[in-house]
Coordinates of C-alpha atoms in Angstrom, one line a residue:
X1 CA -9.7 -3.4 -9.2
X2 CA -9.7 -1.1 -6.3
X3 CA -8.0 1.4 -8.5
X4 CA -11.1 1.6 -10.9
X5 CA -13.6 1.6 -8.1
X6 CA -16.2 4.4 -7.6
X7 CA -14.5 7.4 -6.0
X8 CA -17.2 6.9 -3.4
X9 CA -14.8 3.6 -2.3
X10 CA -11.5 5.0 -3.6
X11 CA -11.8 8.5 -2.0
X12 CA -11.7 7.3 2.0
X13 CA -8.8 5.3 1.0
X14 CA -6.7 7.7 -0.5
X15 CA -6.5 4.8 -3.3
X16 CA -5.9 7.3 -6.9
X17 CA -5.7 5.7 -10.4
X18 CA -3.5 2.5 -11.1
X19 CA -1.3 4.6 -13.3
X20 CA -0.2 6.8 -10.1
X21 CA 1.1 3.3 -8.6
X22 CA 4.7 1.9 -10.0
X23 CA 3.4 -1.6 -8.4
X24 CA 1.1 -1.5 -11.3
X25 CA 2.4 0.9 -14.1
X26 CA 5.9 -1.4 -14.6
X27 CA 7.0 -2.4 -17.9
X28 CA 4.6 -5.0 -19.6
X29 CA 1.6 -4.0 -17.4
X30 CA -1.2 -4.4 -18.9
X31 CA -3.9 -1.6 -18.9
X32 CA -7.0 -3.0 -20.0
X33 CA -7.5 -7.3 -19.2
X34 CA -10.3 -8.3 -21.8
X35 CA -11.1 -11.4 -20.3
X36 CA -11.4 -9.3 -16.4
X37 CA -14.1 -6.4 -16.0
X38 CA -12.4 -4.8 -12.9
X39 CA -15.5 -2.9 -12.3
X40 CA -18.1 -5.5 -12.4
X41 CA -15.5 -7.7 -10.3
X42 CA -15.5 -5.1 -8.0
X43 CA -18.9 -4.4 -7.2
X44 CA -19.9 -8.1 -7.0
X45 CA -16.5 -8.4 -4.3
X46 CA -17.8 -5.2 -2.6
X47 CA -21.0 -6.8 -2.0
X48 CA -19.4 -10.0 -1.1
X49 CA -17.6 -8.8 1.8
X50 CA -20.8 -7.5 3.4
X51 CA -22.5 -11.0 2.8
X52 CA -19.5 -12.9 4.3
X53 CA -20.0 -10.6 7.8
X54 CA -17.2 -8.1 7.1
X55 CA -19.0 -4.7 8.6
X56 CA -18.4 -1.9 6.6
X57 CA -15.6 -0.5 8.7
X58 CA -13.5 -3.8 8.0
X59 CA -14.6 -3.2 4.5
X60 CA -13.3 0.3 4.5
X61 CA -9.8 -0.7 6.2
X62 CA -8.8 -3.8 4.9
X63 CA -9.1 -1.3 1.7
X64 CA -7.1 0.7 3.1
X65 CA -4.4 -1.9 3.2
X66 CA -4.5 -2.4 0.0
X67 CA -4.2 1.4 -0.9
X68 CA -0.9 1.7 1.4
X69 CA 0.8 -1.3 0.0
X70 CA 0.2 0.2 -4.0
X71 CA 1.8 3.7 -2.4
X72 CA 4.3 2.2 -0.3
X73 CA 5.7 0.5 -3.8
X74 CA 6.3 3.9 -4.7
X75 CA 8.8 4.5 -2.0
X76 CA 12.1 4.4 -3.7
X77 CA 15.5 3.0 -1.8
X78 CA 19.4 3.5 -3.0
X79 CA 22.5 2.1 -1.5
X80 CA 23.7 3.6 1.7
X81 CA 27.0 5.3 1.0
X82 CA 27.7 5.4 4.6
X83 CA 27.4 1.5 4.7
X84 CA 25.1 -1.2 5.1
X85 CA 21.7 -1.1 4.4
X86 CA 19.8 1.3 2.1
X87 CA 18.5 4.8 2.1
X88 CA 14.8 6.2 1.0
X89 CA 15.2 8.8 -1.5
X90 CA 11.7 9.2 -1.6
X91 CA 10.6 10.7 1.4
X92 CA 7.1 12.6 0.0
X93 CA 6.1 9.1 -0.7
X94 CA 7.0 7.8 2.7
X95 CA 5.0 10.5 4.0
X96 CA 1.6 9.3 2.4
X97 CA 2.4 6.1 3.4
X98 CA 3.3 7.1 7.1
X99 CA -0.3 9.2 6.5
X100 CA -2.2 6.2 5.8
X101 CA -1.6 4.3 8.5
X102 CA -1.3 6.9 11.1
X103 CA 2.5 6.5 12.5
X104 CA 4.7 8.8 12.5
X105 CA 7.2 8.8 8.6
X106 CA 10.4 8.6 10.6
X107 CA 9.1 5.3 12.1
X108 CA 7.9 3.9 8.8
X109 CA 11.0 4.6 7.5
X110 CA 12.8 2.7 10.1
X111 CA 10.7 -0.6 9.9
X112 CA 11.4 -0.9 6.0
X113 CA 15.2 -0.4 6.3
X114 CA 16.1 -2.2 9.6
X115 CA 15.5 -5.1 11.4
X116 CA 15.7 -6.2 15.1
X117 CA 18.4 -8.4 16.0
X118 CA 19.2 -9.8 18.9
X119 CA 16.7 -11.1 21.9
X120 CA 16.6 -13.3 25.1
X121 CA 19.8 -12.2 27.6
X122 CA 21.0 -10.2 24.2
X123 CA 20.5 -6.4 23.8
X124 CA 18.3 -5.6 20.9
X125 CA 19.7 -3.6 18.3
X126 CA 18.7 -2.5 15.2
X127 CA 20.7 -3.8 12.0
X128 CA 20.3 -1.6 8.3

């Protein structure tokens, strides 16, 4: 729904038409739901969240969250020939995602191929 909202909503968001997402373009999407009208949906949520005491910041940034998980789908990953883990071969898309949320890409990049192990008396160390 987001996707189809007024650029007035979409713009601030960086949130671009459902087409650019591959969250939402995959095999068997469907591109118009005849029993859904995203945009009337929309505006009566819009409203909502305003009526249930979300301020319009909120408003703004918990759309935001939804605009960098549609982009971060678009960050692509392969096998890491150099061993375990995986590699992002998309890193224009990891950029905008990185954007979004204001941390630095390299970081972002980190925290979607690693984890922490470890902890307690343990050194932490990061695992691919």
């Amino acid at each position: 729904m987001i996707c189809k909202a007024d650029e007035a909503v979409r713009g601030p968001v960086f949130c671009k038409n459902w087409e650019t997402y591959n969250i939402c373009s995959q095999l068997g999407t469907v591109a118009e739901v005849t029993s859904w009208n995203d945009n009337a949906e929309f505006k009566d949520m819009h409203a909502a969240y305003l009526l249930l005491g979300f301020s319009e910041k909120q408003r703004t940034e918990l759309y935001m969250l939804f605009s960098f998980c549609l982009q971060l789908g678009n960050v692509d990953f392969e096998d890491n020939d150099a061993g375990e883990g995986s590699v992002i071969t998309t890193p224009e898309q990891l950029e905008l995602s990185a954007e979004m949320v204001q941390v630095a890409p390299d970081e972002l990049g980190q925290a979607i191929t690693s984890k922490t192990m470890g902890g307690g008396v343990i050194e932490l160390f990061l695992k691919p």
